[in-house]
Short mmCIF file of C-alpha atoms in Angstrom, two decimals:
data_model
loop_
_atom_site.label_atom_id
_atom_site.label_comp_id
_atom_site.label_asym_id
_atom_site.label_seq_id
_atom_site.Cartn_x
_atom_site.Cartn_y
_atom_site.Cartn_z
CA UNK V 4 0.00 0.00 0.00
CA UNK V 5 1.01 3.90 -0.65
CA UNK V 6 2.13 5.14 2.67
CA UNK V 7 2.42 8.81 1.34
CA UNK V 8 1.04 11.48 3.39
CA UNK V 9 -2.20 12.30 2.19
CA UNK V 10 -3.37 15.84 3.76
CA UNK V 11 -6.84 16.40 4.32
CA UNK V 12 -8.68 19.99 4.92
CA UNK V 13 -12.13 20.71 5.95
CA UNK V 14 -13.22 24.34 6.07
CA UNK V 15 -16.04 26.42 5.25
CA UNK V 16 -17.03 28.50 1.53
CA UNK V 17 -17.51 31.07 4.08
CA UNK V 18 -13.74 31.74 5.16
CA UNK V 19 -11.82 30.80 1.74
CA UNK V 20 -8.12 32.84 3.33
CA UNK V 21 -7.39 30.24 5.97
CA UNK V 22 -7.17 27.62 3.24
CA UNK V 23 -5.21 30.53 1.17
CA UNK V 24 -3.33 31.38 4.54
CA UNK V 25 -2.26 27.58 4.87
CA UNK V 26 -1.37 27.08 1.21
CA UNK V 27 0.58 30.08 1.20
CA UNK V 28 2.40 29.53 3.71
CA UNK V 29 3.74 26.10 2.87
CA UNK V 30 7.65 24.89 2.87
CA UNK V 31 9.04 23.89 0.01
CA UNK V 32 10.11 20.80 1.60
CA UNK V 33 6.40 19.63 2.84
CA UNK V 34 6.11 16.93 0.46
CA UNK V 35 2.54 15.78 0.28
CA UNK V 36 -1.01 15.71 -1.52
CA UNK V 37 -3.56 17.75 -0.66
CA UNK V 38 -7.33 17.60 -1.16
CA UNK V 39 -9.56 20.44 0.02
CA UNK V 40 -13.24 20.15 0.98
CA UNK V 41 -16.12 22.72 1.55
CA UNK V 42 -19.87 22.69 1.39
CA UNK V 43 -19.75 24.65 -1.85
CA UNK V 44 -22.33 25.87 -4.30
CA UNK V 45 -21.81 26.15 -7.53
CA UNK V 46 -21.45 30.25 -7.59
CA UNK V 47 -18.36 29.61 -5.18
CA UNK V 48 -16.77 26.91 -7.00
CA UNK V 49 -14.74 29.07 -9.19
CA UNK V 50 -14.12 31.56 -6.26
CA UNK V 51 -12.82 29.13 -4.28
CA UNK V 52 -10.32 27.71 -7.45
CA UNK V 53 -9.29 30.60 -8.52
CA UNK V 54 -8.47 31.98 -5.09
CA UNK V 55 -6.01 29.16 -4.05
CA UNK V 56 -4.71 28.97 -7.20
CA UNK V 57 -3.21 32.42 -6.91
CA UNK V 58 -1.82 31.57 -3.28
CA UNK V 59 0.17 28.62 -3.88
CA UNK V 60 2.80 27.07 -6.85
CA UNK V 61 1.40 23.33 -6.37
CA UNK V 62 -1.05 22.40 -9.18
CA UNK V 63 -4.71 23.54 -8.15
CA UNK V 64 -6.83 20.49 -9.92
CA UNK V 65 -10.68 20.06 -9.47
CA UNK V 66 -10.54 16.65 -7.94
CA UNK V 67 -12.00 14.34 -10.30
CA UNK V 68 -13.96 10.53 -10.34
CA UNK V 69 -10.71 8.01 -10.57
CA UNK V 70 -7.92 10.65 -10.10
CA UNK V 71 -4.53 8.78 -8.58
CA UNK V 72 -3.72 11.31 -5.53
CA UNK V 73 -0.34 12.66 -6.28
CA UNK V 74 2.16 14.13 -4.32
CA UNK V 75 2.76 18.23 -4.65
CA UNK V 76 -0.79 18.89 -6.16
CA UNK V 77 -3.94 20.00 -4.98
CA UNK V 78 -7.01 18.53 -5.51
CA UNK V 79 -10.16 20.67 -4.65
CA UNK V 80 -13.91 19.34 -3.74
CA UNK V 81 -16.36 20.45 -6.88
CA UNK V 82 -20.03 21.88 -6.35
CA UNK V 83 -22.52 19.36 -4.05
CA UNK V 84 -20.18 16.36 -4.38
CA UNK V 85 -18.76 14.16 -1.70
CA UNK V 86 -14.82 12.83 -1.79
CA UNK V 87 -13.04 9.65 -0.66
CA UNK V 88 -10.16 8.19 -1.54
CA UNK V 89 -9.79 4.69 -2.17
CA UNK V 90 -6.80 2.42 -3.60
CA UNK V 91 -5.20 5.78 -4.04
CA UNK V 92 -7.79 7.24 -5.91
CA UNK V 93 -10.71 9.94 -5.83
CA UNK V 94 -13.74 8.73 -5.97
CA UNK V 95 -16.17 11.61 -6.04
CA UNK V 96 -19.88 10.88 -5.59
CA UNK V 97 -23.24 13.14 -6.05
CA UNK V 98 -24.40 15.16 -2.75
CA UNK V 99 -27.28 12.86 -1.68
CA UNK V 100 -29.17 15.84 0.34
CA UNK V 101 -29.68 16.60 3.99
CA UNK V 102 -26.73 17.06 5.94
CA UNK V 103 -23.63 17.77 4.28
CA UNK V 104 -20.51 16.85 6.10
CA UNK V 105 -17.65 16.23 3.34
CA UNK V 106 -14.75 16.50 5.75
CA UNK V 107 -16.10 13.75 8.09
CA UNK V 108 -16.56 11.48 5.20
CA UNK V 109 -12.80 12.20 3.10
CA UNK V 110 -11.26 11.85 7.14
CA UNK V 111 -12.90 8.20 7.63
CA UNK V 112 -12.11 7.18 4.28
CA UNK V 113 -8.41 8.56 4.18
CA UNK V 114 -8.28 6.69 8.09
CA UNK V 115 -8.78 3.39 6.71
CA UNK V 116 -6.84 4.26 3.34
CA UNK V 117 -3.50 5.88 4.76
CA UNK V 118 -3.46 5.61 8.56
CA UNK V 119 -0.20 6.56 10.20
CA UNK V 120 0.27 8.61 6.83
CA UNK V 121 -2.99 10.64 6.79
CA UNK V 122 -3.54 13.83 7.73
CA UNK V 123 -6.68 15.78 8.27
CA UNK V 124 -6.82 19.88 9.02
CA UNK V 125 -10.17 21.58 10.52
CA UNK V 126 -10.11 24.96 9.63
CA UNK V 127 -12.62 27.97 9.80
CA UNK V 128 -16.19 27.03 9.56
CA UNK V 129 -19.61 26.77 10.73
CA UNK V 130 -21.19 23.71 12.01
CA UNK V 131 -19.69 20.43 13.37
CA UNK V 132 -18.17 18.84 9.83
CA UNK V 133 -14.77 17.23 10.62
CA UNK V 134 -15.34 16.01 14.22
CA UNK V 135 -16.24 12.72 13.06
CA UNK V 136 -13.78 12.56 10.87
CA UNK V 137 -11.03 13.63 13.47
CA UNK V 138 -11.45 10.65 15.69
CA UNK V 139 -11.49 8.29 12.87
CA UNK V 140 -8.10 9.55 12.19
CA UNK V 141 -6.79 9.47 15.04
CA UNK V 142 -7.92 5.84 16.08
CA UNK V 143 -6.29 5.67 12.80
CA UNK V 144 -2.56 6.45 14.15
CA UNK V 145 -3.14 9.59 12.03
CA UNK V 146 -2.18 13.11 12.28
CA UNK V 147 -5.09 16.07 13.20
CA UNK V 148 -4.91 19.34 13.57
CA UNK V 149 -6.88 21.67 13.94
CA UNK V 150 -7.68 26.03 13.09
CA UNK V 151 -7.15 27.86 16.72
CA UNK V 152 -10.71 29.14 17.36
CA UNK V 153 -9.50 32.67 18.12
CA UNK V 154 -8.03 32.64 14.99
CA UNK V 155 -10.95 31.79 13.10
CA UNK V 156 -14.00 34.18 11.14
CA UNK V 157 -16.36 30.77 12.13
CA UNK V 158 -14.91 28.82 14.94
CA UNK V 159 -17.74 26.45 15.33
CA UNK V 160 -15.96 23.50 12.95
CA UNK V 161 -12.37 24.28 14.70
CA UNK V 162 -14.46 24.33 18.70
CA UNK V 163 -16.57 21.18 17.37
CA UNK V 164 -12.96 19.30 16.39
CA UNK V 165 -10.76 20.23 19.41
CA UNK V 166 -13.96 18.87 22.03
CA UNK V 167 -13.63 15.69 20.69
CA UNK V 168 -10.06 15.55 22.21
CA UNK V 169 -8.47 14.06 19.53
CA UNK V 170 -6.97 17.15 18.23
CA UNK V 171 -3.11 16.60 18.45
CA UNK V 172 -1.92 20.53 17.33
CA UNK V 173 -4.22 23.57 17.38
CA UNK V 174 -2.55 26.37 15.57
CA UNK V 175 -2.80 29.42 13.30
CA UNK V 176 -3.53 28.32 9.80
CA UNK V 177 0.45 29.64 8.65
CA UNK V 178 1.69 27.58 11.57
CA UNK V 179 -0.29 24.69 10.60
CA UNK V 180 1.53 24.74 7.13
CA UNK V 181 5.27 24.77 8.70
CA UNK V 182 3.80 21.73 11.48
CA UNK V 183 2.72 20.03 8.21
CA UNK V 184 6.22 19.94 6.81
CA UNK V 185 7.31 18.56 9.98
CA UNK V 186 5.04 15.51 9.82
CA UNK V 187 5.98 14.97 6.38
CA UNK V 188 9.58 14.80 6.54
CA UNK V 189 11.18 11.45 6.31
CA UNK V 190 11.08 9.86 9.91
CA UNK V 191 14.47 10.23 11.54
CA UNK V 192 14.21 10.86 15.30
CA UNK V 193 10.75 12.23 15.19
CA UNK V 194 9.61 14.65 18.04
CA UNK V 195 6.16 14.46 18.95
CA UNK V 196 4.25 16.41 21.34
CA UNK V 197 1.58 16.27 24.17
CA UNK V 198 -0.91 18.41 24.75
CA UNK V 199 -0.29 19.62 28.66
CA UNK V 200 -3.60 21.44 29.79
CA UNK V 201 -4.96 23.28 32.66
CA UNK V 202 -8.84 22.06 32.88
CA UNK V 203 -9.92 25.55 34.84
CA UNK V 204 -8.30 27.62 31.73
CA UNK V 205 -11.03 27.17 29.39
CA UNK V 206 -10.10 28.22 26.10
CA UNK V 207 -6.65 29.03 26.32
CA UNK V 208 -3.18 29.07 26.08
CA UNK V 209 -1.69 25.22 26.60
CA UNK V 210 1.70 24.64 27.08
CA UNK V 211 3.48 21.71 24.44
CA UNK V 212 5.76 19.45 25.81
CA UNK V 213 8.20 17.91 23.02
CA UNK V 214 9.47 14.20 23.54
CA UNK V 215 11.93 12.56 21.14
CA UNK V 216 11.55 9.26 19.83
CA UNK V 217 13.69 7.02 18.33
CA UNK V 218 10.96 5.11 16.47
CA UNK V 219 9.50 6.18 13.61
CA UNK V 220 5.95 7.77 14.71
CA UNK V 221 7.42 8.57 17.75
CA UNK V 222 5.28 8.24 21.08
CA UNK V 223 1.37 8.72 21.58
CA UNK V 224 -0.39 12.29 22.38
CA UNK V 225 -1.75 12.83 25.49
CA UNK V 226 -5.23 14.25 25.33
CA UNK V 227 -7.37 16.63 27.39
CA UNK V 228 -10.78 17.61 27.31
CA UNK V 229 -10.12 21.47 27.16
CA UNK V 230 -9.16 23.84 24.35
CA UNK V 231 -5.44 25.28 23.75
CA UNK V 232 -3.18 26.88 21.67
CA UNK V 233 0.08 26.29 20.80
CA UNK V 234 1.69 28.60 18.51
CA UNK V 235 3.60 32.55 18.39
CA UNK V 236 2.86 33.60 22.21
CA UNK V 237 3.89 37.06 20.80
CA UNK V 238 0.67 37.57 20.10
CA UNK V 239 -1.43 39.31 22.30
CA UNK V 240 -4.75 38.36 21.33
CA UNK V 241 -3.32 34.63 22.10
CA UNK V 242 -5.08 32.68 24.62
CA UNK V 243 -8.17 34.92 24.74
CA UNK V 244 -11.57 33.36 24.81
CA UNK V 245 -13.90 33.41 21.64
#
């Protein structure tokens, strides 16, 4: 099987820059596929494309039926269609109606597909889409992160994620894109970190303690059932509630 990170990112048609903000902001040397989701209509569609194609150099490819996922391109979700990946391929399938929740379905499908290589993102949004998902990867062995809510225009999908406590890194979404190219390096002495939170603090600032591992994956997260941020502490806005 392909072991080659596959990142996933759920966001809403709402808040298009923190998708732009995380593409943007990649490092060369974050060597991976991408495939963006939102609940888009078909007046957005081309806003959406057109938008992250002007904020990153990777290929910026509607995602299509049967499309191998390749490494260094982009693949982005098309008007009232769902996405999963499957034997290394999109498989894109009509909206069925009702509830619309595209980033819980690509996270369980890239869970079982990838595993320790997957890697699903939770960015600005409305609703609950990507919770779901989020614990399927991470029962998964996979890597989730999510948008810090104060961060955030909507901070519902980002709040939604990090309650489920199976968010390993909550960040801003340009941090998110240099922690990506740390998971996607080749495994040599990988440092992982655990999430160290005070439970009376609410939404705020956490503190990250590092631990280096000499097997590749490294050791397990610790989870809490609070909110935190881990990122610039320059920032005075940082650790504030939303």
């Amino acid at each position: 099987m392909d072991t080659s990170p596959i990142v996933a990112v759920a966001s809403s048609a709402g808040d298009p820059d923190a998708v732009s903000e995380l593409l943007c902001a990649l490092p060369a040397e974050c060597r991976a596929a991408f495939i963006i989701v939102q609940h888009l209509d078909s007046r957005r569609e081309k806003l959406l494309f057109e938008a992250l194609g002007e904020r990153t150099i990777l290929p910026v490819i509607h995602a299509q039926d049967g499309a191998v996922v390749e490494q260094d391109h982009v693949y982005v979700i098309t008007a009232n269609t769902t996405l999963r990946v499957t034997g290394g391929r999109i498989r894109v399938t009509p909206n069925p109606g009702g509830l619309h929740h595209p980033g819980d379905i690509l996270f369980t499908s890239l869970a079982k597909e990838r595993g320790h290589s997957a890697i699903g993102v939770v960015l600005s949004g409305e609703g609950s889409d990507g919770a779901l998902g989020i614990q399927a990867l991470e029962q998964g062995g996979g890597a989730t992160l999510a948008q810090y809510p104060g961060s955030a225009r909507f901070p519902s999908m980002p709040i939604s994620a990090i309650e489920t406590g199976c968010v390993g890194f909550v960040l801003r979404p340009n941090e998110i894109a240099r922690e990506l190219a740390r998971l996607t390096a080749p495994p040599a002495g990988v440092a992982r970190c655990a999430l160290i939170i005070d439970d009376n603090a609410g939404l705020s600032r956490g503190r990250i303690m590092a631990s280096q591992s000499s097997k590749a994956g490294g050791t397990p997260l610790r989870r809490e059932p609070a909110l935190a941020y881990h990122g610039d502490s320059s920032d005075p806005t940082v650790g504030t509630a939303v």
